[in-house]
PDB file of C-alpha atoms in Angstrom:
ATOM      1  CA  UNK A1191      -0.415  -0.337  -0.372  1.00 71.00           C
ATOM      2  CA  UNK A1192       3.095   2.984   0.606  1.00 81.00           C
ATOM      3  CA  UNK A1193       3.941   2.328  -2.079  1.00 88.00           C
ATOM      4  CA  UNK A1194       1.058   2.324  -4.250  1.00 91.00           C
ATOM      5  CA  UNK A1195       0.466   5.442  -2.352  1.00 90.00           C
ATOM      6  CA  UNK A1196       4.465   6.529  -3.834  1.00 91.00           C
ATOM      7  CA  UNK A1197       3.973   5.557  -7.353  1.00 93.00           C
ATOM      8  CA  UNK A1198       0.962   7.909  -7.034  1.00 93.00           C
ATOM      9  CA  UNK A1199       2.178  11.040  -5.230  1.00 92.00           C
ATOM     10  CA  UNK A1200       5.314  11.037  -7.444  1.00 93.00           C
ATOM     11  CA  UNK A1201       2.815  10.388 -10.106  1.00 95.00           C
ATOM     12  CA  UNK A1202       1.131  13.834  -9.710  1.00 95.00           C
ATOM     13  CA  UNK A1203       3.922  15.467  -8.529  1.00 95.00           C
ATOM     14  CA  UNK A1204       5.261  14.996 -11.962  1.00 96.00           C
ATOM     15  CA  UNK A1205       1.990  16.196 -13.782  1.00 96.00           C
ATOM     16  CA  UNK A1206       2.140  19.101 -11.684  1.00 96.00           C
ATOM     17  CA  UNK A1207       5.240  20.046 -13.061  1.00 96.00           C
ATOM     18  CA  UNK A1208       5.141  19.650 -16.066  1.00 96.00           C
ATOM     19  CA  UNK A1209       1.798  21.200 -16.945  1.00 96.00           C
ATOM     20  CA  UNK A1210       1.772  24.412 -15.025  1.00 96.00           C
ATOM     21  CA  UNK A1211       5.331  24.397 -15.865  1.00 96.00           C
ATOM     22  CA  UNK A1212       5.319  24.384 -19.644  1.00 94.00           C
ATOM     23  CA  UNK A1213       1.786  26.346 -19.800  1.00 94.00           C
ATOM     24  CA  UNK A1214       3.072  28.828 -17.274  1.00 96.00           C
ATOM     25  CA  UNK A1215       6.485  29.839 -19.789  1.00 96.00           C
ATOM     26  CA  UNK A1216       4.317  29.658 -22.786  1.00 95.00           C
ATOM     27  CA  UNK A1217       2.310  32.294 -20.855  1.00 95.00           C
ATOM     28  CA  UNK A1218       5.218  34.074 -19.745  1.00 96.00           C
ATOM     29  CA  UNK A1219       8.050  33.871 -23.356  1.00 96.00           C
ATOM     30  CA  UNK A1220       4.589  34.816 -24.973  1.00 94.00           C
ATOM     31  CA  UNK A1221       3.535  32.122 -27.157  1.00 94.00           C
ATOM     32  CA  UNK A1222       1.655  33.824 -29.637  1.00 94.00           C
ATOM     33  CA  UNK A1223      -0.860  29.777 -29.403  1.00 91.00           C
ATOM     34  CA  UNK A1224      -1.160  30.807 -25.721  1.00 92.00           C
ATOM     35  CA  UNK A1225      -2.080  34.573 -25.830  1.00 94.00           C
ATOM     36  CA  UNK A1226      -4.655  34.359 -29.148  1.00 92.00           C
ATOM     37  CA  UNK A1227      -6.744  31.151 -26.627  1.00 89.00           C
ATOM     38  CA  UNK A1228      -6.003  33.374 -22.978  1.00 92.00           C
ATOM     39  CA  UNK A1229      -7.000  36.631 -25.522  1.00 93.00           C
ATOM     40  CA  UNK A1230     -10.224  34.669 -26.674  1.00 89.00           C
ATOM     41  CA  UNK A1231     -11.266  33.402 -23.427  1.00 89.00           C
ATOM     42  CA  UNK A1232     -11.412  36.746 -21.946  1.00 90.00           C
ATOM     43  CA  UNK A1233      -7.139  38.586 -20.735  1.00 93.00           C
ATOM     44  CA  UNK A1234      -5.529  40.458 -21.676  1.00 92.00           C
ATOM     45  CA  UNK A1235      -1.734  40.392 -22.253  1.00 94.00           C
ATOM     46  CA  UNK A1236      -1.631  41.538 -18.630  1.00 96.00           C
ATOM     47  CA  UNK A1237      -3.576  39.513 -16.901  1.00 95.00           C
ATOM     48  CA  UNK A1238      -2.703  35.938 -19.361  1.00 95.00           C
ATOM     49  CA  UNK A1239       1.360  37.234 -17.627  1.00 96.00           C
ATOM     50  CA  UNK A1240      -0.116  38.055 -14.401  1.00 97.00           C
ATOM     51  CA  UNK A1241      -1.350  34.635 -14.003  1.00 96.00           C
ATOM     52  CA  UNK A1242       1.455  32.958 -15.929  1.00 96.00           C
ATOM     53  CA  UNK A1243       4.238  34.657 -13.472  1.00 97.00           C
ATOM     54  CA  UNK A1244       1.351  32.927 -10.639  1.00 97.00           C
ATOM     55  CA  UNK A1245       2.311  30.070 -12.420  1.00 97.00           C
ATOM     56  CA  UNK A1246       5.968  30.121 -12.373  1.00 97.00           C
ATOM     57  CA  UNK A1247       6.096  30.761  -8.747  1.00 97.00           C
ATOM     58  CA  UNK A1248       4.245  28.108  -7.670  1.00 97.00           C
ATOM     59  CA  UNK A1249       6.560  25.480 -10.362  1.00 97.00           C
ATOM     60  CA  UNK A1250       9.302  26.696  -8.373  1.00 97.00           C
ATOM     61  CA  UNK A1251       7.848  25.861  -5.626  1.00 97.00           C
ATOM     62  CA  UNK A1252       7.596  22.476  -6.539  1.00 96.00           C
ATOM     63  CA  UNK A1253      10.650  22.207  -6.995  1.00 96.00           C
ATOM     64  CA  UNK A1254      12.263  23.189  -4.235  1.00 97.00           C
ATOM     65  CA  UNK A1255       9.767  21.382  -3.034  1.00 93.00           C
ATOM     66  CA  UNK A1256      11.748  18.492  -4.130  1.00 90.00           C
ATOM     67  CA  UNK A1257      14.126  18.968  -0.528  1.00 93.00           C
ATOM     68  CA  UNK A1258      10.904  20.959   2.140  1.00 91.00           C
ATOM     69  CA  UNK A1259       8.066  19.161   1.559  1.00 86.00           C
ATOM     70  CA  UNK A1260       6.368  22.081   3.342  1.00 87.00           C
ATOM     71  CA  UNK A1261       7.448  23.792   0.088  1.00 94.00           C
ATOM     72  CA  UNK A1262       6.097  21.813  -1.847  1.00 94.00           C
ATOM     73  CA  UNK A1263       2.616  21.797   0.175  1.00 93.00           C
ATOM     74  CA  UNK A1264       2.485  25.108  -0.629  1.00 95.00           C
ATOM     75  CA  UNK A1265       3.072  25.393  -3.404  1.00 96.00           C
ATOM     76  CA  UNK A1266       0.748  22.397  -4.131  1.00 96.00           C
ATOM     77  CA  UNK A1267      -2.240  24.874  -2.200  1.00 96.00           C
ATOM     78  CA  UNK A1268      -0.967  28.054  -4.642  1.00 97.00           C
ATOM     79  CA  UNK A1269      -1.312  25.757  -8.323  1.00 97.00           C
ATOM     80  CA  UNK A1270      -4.842  24.034  -7.034  1.00 97.00           C
ATOM     81  CA  UNK A1271      -6.621  27.710  -7.542  1.00 97.00           C
ATOM     82  CA  UNK A1272      -4.876  28.266 -11.424  1.00 97.00           C
ATOM     83  CA  UNK A1273      -5.860  24.460 -11.902  1.00 96.00           C
ATOM     84  CA  UNK A1274     -10.029  24.986 -11.112  1.00 96.00           C
ATOM     85  CA  UNK A1275      -9.902  28.723 -12.172  1.00 95.00           C
ATOM     86  CA  UNK A1276      -8.332  26.951 -15.704  1.00 93.00           C
ATOM     87  CA  UNK A1277     -11.002  24.302 -15.927  1.00 94.00           C
ATOM     88  CA  UNK A1278     -13.387  27.408 -14.724  1.00 94.00           C
ATOM     89  CA  UNK A1279     -12.994  29.128 -18.138  1.00 92.00           C
ATOM     90  CA  UNK A1280     -12.851  26.235 -20.512  1.00 90.00           C
ATOM     91  CA  UNK A1281     -15.657  25.068 -19.708  1.00 91.00           C
ATOM     92  CA  UNK A1282     -17.325  28.263 -19.479  1.00 90.00           C
ATOM     93  CA  UNK A1283     -16.512  29.385 -23.057  1.00 87.00           C
ATOM     94  CA  UNK A1284     -17.940  25.952 -23.863  1.00 86.00           C
ATOM     95  CA  UNK A1285     -14.421  24.708 -24.066  1.00 79.00           C
ATOM     96  CA  UNK A1286     -14.801  20.985 -24.142  1.00 78.00           C
ATOM     97  CA  UNK A1287     -11.871  19.370 -26.202  1.00 77.00           C
ATOM     98  CA  UNK A1288      -9.503  21.419 -24.342  1.00 76.00           C
ATOM     99  CA  UNK A1289     -10.470  21.414 -19.969  1.00 86.00           C
ATOM    100  CA  UNK A1290      -9.120  17.597 -19.838  1.00 91.00           C
ATOM    101  CA  UNK A1291      -5.604  19.531 -18.709  1.00 91.00           C
ATOM    102  CA  UNK A1292      -7.524  21.406 -16.377  1.00 93.00           C
ATOM    103  CA  UNK A1293      -9.161  18.655 -14.847  1.00 95.00           C
ATOM    104  CA  UNK A1294      -6.471  16.530 -13.925  1.00 96.00           C
ATOM    105  CA  UNK A1295      -3.610  19.524 -12.732  1.00 96.00           C
ATOM    106  CA  UNK A1296      -8.185  19.773  -9.728  1.00 97.00           C
ATOM    107  CA  UNK A1297      -6.778  15.769  -9.332  1.00 97.00           C
ATOM    108  CA  UNK A1298      -3.535  15.374  -9.564  1.00 97.00           C
ATOM    109  CA  UNK A1299      -3.721  18.280  -6.480  1.00 96.00           C
ATOM    110  CA  UNK A1300      -5.710  16.943  -4.755  1.00 96.00           C
ATOM    111  CA  UNK A1301      -4.174  13.115  -5.054  1.00 95.00           C
ATOM    112  CA  UNK A1302      -0.762  14.470  -3.560  1.00 94.00           C
ATOM    113  CA  UNK A1303      -2.152  15.804  -0.773  1.00 93.00           C
ATOM    114  CA  UNK A1304      -3.518  12.708  -0.385  1.00 92.00           C
ATOM    115  CA  UNK A1305      -0.659  10.757  -0.678  1.00 92.00           C
ATOM    116  CA  UNK A1306       2.431  12.439   0.865  1.00 89.00           C
ATOM    117  CA  UNK A1307       2.680  11.522   4.737  1.00 85.00           C
ATOM    118  CA  UNK A1308       3.722  15.219   5.655  1.00 83.00           C
ATOM    119  CA  UNK A1309       0.602  17.165   4.511  1.00 86.00           C
ATOM    120  CA  UNK A1310      -2.372  16.556   6.991  1.00 83.00           C
ATOM    121  CA  UNK A1311      -4.752  18.903   7.300  1.00 80.00           C
ATOM    122  CA  UNK A1312      -5.840  19.459  11.778  1.00 81.00           C
ATOM    123  CA  UNK A1313      -9.563  19.842  13.110  1.00 79.00           C
TER     124      UNK A1313
END
């Protein structure tokens, strides 16, 4: 069971680094297709850059979190609203063909926190 949790944890971690890594860099470096898609969703250049730098901050936190678990958990909590927001924007614009990445990021955030032995919710 411990090995299964580790596989899920590392899979979710890798997926978040990959998905948010390329998405944030496409926004920050203003890749033409990303800028057009974000513009079609109603986000101008300023908001696209703001979102891109926010996602990039989360990715850097995930990478630093490889050594410091607290930073990784904070980064996952930081990136979760970006994933939910992306999913909502895709649904709001009836973009059902490309919502999968955002959907999988939402699931990966939850799975990563649930399978992390250093993360606890205290009530």
